[in-house]
C-alpha cells in the first residue's frame, strides 16, 4: 500500500490517467485488507474482550471509504488532489 502511495505522490497534475489507475490499485489493496481485518482480526479482538480496540479500528475503515470516495470524485489534475492523498496516507500509516 505504501508503495502505491509512493507512486501516486510521484505523479504530476498532467498524469490524470495514471493517477486514476493507481487509485484503483490502492482501493483494491485496501479493500482486500479491510475485508480480512473485519472478518478475522476484529472478531478475534472481541473474543479477547478487546472490543473497544476492534470498534475503534473498524471505525477508521469508514474514513478510508470517505477518502477513497473523495479522491475518486475530485479532479485528478487539481493540486488539492495530491494534498488529499498525503492526508490519506498519514491516516493509513496511523492505522497501521
Coordinates of N, CA and C in Angstrom, one line a residue:
X1 N 0.8 -1.2 0.0 CA 0.0 0.0 0.0 C 0.9 1.3 0.0
X2 N 1.9 1.3 0.8 CA 2.8 2.4 0.9 C 3.5 2.6 -0.5
X3 N 3.8 1.5 -1.1 CA 4.5 1.6 -2.4 C 3.5 2.3 -3.5
X4 N 2.2 2.0 -3.4 CA 1.3 2.6 -4.3 C 1.2 4.1 -4.0
X5 N 1.1 4.4 -2.7 CA 1.1 5.8 -2.3 C 2.4 6.5 -2.9
X6 N 3.5 5.9 -2.8 CA 4.8 6.5 -3.3 C 4.6 6.8 -4.8
X7 N 4.0 5.9 -5.5 CA 3.8 6.0 -7.0 C 2.9 7.2 -7.3
X8 N 1.8 7.2 -6.5 CA 0.8 8.3 -6.7 C 1.5 9.7 -6.4
X9 N 2.2 9.7 -5.3 CA 2.9 11.0 -5.0 C 3.9 11.4 -5.9
X10 N 4.4 10.5 -6.7 CA 5.4 10.8 -7.7 C 4.8 11.4 -9.0
X11 N 3.5 11.4 -9.1 CA 2.8 11.9 -10.3 C 2.7 13.4 -10.3
X12 N 2.4 14.0 -11.5 CA 2.1 15.4 -11.5 C 0.7 15.6 -12.0
X13 N 0.2 16.8 -12.0 CA -1.2 17.1 -12.3 C -1.6 16.7 -13.7
X14 N -0.6 16.5 -14.6 CA -0.9 16.2 -16.0 C -1.2 14.7 -16.2
X15 N -0.9 13.9 -15.2 CA -1.0 12.4 -15.3 C -2.3 11.9 -14.7
X16 N -3.4 12.4 -15.1 CA -4.7 12.1 -14.6 C -5.0 10.6 -14.8
X17 N -4.7 10.1 -16.0 CA -5.0 8.7 -16.2 C -4.2 7.8 -15.3
X18 N -2.9 8.1 -15.2 CA -2.1 7.3 -14.3 C -2.5 7.4 -12.8
X19 N -2.9 8.5 -12.4 CA -3.5 8.7 -11.1 C -4.7 7.9 -10.9
X20 N -5.6 7.9 -11.8 CA -6.8 7.1 -11.8 C -6.5 5.6 -11.6
X21 N -5.6 5.1 -12.4 CA -5.2 3.7 -12.4 C -4.6 3.4 -11.0
X22 N -3.7 4.2 -10.5 CA -3.0 3.9 -9.2 C -4.1 4.0 -8.1
X23 N -5.0 4.9 -8.2 CA -6.1 5.0 -7.2 C -6.9 3.7 -7.2
X24 N -7.2 3.1 -8.3 CA -7.9 1.9 -8.4 C -7.1 0.7 -7.7
X25 N -5.8 0.7 -8.0 CA -4.9 -0.3 -7.4 C -4.9 -0.1 -5.8
X26 N -4.9 1.1 -5.4 CA -4.9 1.4 -4.0 C -6.2 0.9 -3.3
X27 N -7.3 1.3 -4.0 CA -8.6 0.9 -3.5 C -8.7 -0.6 -3.4
X28 N -8.2 -1.4 -4.4 CA -8.3 -2.8 -4.4 C -7.5 -3.4 -3.2
X29 N -6.3 -2.9 -3.0 CA -5.4 -3.3 -1.9 C -6.0 -3.1 -0.6
X30 N -6.6 -1.9 -0.4 CA -7.2 -1.5 0.9 C -8.5 -2.3 1.1
X31 N -9.2 -2.5 0.1 CA -10.5 -3.3 0.3 C -10.2 -4.7 0.7
X32 N -9.2 -5.3 0.1 CA -8.8 -6.7 0.4 C -8.4 -6.8 1.9
X33 N -7.6 -5.8 2.3 CA -7.0 -5.8 3.6 C -8.2 -5.5 4.6
X34 N -9.1 -4.6 4.3 CA -10.2 -4.3 5.2 C -11.1 -5.5 5.4
X35 N -11.4 -6.2 4.3 CA -12.2 -7.4 4.4 C -11.6 -8.4 5.4
X36 N -10.3 -8.6 5.2 CA -9.6 -9.6 6.1 C -9.6 -9.2 7.6
X37 N -9.4 -7.9 7.8 CA -9.4 -7.4 9.2 C -10.8 -7.5 9.8
X38 N -11.8 -7.1 9.0 CA -13.2 -7.1 9.6 C -13.7 -8.5 9.8
X39 N -13.1 -9.5 9.1 CA -13.6 -10.9 9.3 C -12.7 -11.8 10.1
X40 N -11.5 -11.4 10.4 CA -10.6 -12.2 11.2 C -10.1 -11.5 12.4
X41 N -9.5 -10.3 12.2 CA -8.8 -9.6 13.3 C -9.8 -9.1 14.3
X42 N -10.8 -8.3 13.9 CA -11.7 -7.7 14.8 C -12.5 -8.7 15.6
X43 N -13.0 -9.7 15.0 CA -13.7 -10.7 15.8 C -12.8 -11.4 16.8
X44 N -11.5 -11.6 16.5 CA -10.6 -12.1 17.5 C -10.4 -11.1 18.6
X45 N -10.3 -9.9 18.3 CA -10.2 -8.9 19.4 C -11.4 -8.9 20.3
X46 N -12.6 -9.0 19.7 CA -13.8 -9.0 20.5 C -13.8 -10.3 21.4
X47 N -13.4 -11.4 20.9 CA -13.3 -12.7 21.7 C -12.3 -12.5 22.8
X48 N -11.3 -11.7 22.6 CA -10.3 -11.5 23.7 C -10.7 -10.3 24.6
X49 N -12.0 -9.9 24.5 CA -12.5 -8.8 25.4 C -11.8 -7.5 25.1
X50 N -11.4 -7.3 23.9 CA -10.8 -6.0 23.5 C -11.7 -5.4 22.4
X51 N -13.0 -5.4 22.7 CA -14.0 -4.9 21.7 C -13.8 -3.4 21.4
X52 N -13.3 -2.6 22.4 CA -13.1 -1.2 22.2 C -12.1 -1.0 21.1
X53 N -11.0 -1.7 21.2 CA -10.0 -1.5 20.1 C -10.5 -2.0 18.8
X54 N -11.3 -3.0 18.7 CA -11.8 -3.5 17.5 C -12.8 -2.5 16.9
X55 N -13.6 -1.9 17.8 CA -14.5 -0.9 17.3 C -13.8 0.4 16.8
X56 N -12.8 0.8 17.5 CA -12.0 2.0 17.1 C -11.3 1.8 15.7
X57 N -10.7 0.6 15.6 CA -10.1 0.3 14.3 C -11.1 0.2 13.2
X58 N -12.2 -0.4 13.5 CA -13.2 -0.6 12.5 C -13.8 0.7 12.0
X59 N -13.9 1.7 12.9 CA -14.5 3.0 12.6 C -13.5 3.7 11.6
X60 N -12.2 3.4 11.7 CA -11.3 4.0 10.8 C -11.5 3.6 9.3
X61 N -12.1 2.4 9.2 CA -12.4 1.9 7.8 C -13.5 2.8 7.2
X62 N -14.3 3.4 8.0 CA -15.3 4.4 7.4 C -14.6 5.6 6.8
X63 N -13.5 6.1 7.5 CA -12.7 7.2 7.0 C -12.0 6.8 5.7
X64 N -11.5 5.5 5.6 CA -10.9 5.1 4.4 C -11.8 5.2 3.2
X65 N -13.1 4.7 3.4 CA -14.1 4.8 2.4 C -14.4 6.2 2.0
X66 N -14.4 7.1 3.0 CA -14.6 8.5 2.7 C -13.5 9.1 1.8
X67 N -12.2 8.9 2.2 CA -11.1 9.4 1.5 C -11.1 8.8 0.0
X68 N -11.4 7.5 -0.1 CA -11.4 6.9 -1.4 C -12.5 7.6 -2.3
X69 N -13.7 7.8 -1.7 CA -14.7 8.5 -2.5 C -14.3 9.9 -2.9
X70 N -13.8 10.6 -2.0 CA -13.3 12.0 -2.3 C -12.3 12.0 -3.4
X71 N -11.3 11.1 -3.3 CA -10.3 11.0 -4.3 C -10.8 10.6 -5.7
X72 N -11.8 9.7 -5.7 CA -12.4 9.3 -6.9 C -13.2 10.4 -7.6
X73 N -13.8 11.3 -6.8 CA -14.7 12.3 -7.4 C -14.0 13.6 -7.6
X74 N -12.9 13.9 -7.0 CA -12.1 15.1 -7.2 C -11.4 15.1 -8.5
X75 N -11.3 16.2 -9.2 CA -10.5 16.3 -10.4 C -9.1 15.8 -10.1
X76 N -8.6 14.9 -10.9 CA -7.2 14.4 -10.7 C -6.1 15.3 -11.0
X77 N -6.5 16.4 -11.7 CA -5.4 17.4 -12.1 C -5.4 18.6 -11.1
X78 N -6.2 18.5 -10.0 CA -6.3 19.5 -9.0 C -5.1 19.4 -8.0
X79 N -4.5 20.5 -7.7 CA -3.4 20.5 -6.7 C -3.9 19.9 -5.3
X80 N -5.2 20.2 -5.1 CA -5.8 19.7 -3.8 C -5.8 18.2 -3.8
X81 N -5.9 17.5 -5.0 CA -6.0 16.1 -5.0 C -4.8 15.4 -4.4
X82 N -3.6 15.9 -4.7 CA -2.4 15.3 -4.2 C -2.2 15.6 -2.7
X83 N -2.7 16.8 -2.3 CA -2.7 17.1 -0.9 C -3.6 16.2 -0.1
X84 N -4.7 15.8 -0.7 CA -5.7 14.9 0.0 C -5.1 13.5 0.0
X85 N -4.3 13.1 -1.0 CA -3.7 11.8 -1.0 C -2.7 11.8 0.2
X86 N -2.0 12.8 0.4 CA -1.0 12.9 1.5 C -1.7 12.8 2.9
X87 N -2.8 13.4 3.0 CA -3.6 13.3 4.3 C -4.1 11.9 4.5
X88 N -4.5 11.3 3.4 CA -5.0 9.9 3.4 C -3.9 9.0 3.8
X89 N -2.7 9.2 3.2 CA -1.5 8.3 3.6 C -1.2 8.4 5.1
X90 N -1.2 9.6 5.6 CA -0.9 9.8 7.0 C -1.9 9.1 7.9
X91 N -3.2 9.1 7.5 CA -4.2 8.4 8.2 C -4.0 6.9 8.2
X92 N -3.7 6.4 7.0 CA -3.4 4.9 6.8 C -2.2 4.5 7.7
X93 N -1.2 5.3 7.7 CA 0.0 5.0 8.5 C -0.3 5.0 9.9
X94 N -1.1 5.9 10.4 CA -1.5 5.9 11.8 C -2.3 4.6 12.1
X95 N -3.2 4.2 11.2 CA -4.0 3.0 11.4 C -3.1 1.7 11.4
X96 N -2.0 1.8 10.6 CA -1.1 0.6 10.6 C -0.4 0.5 12.0

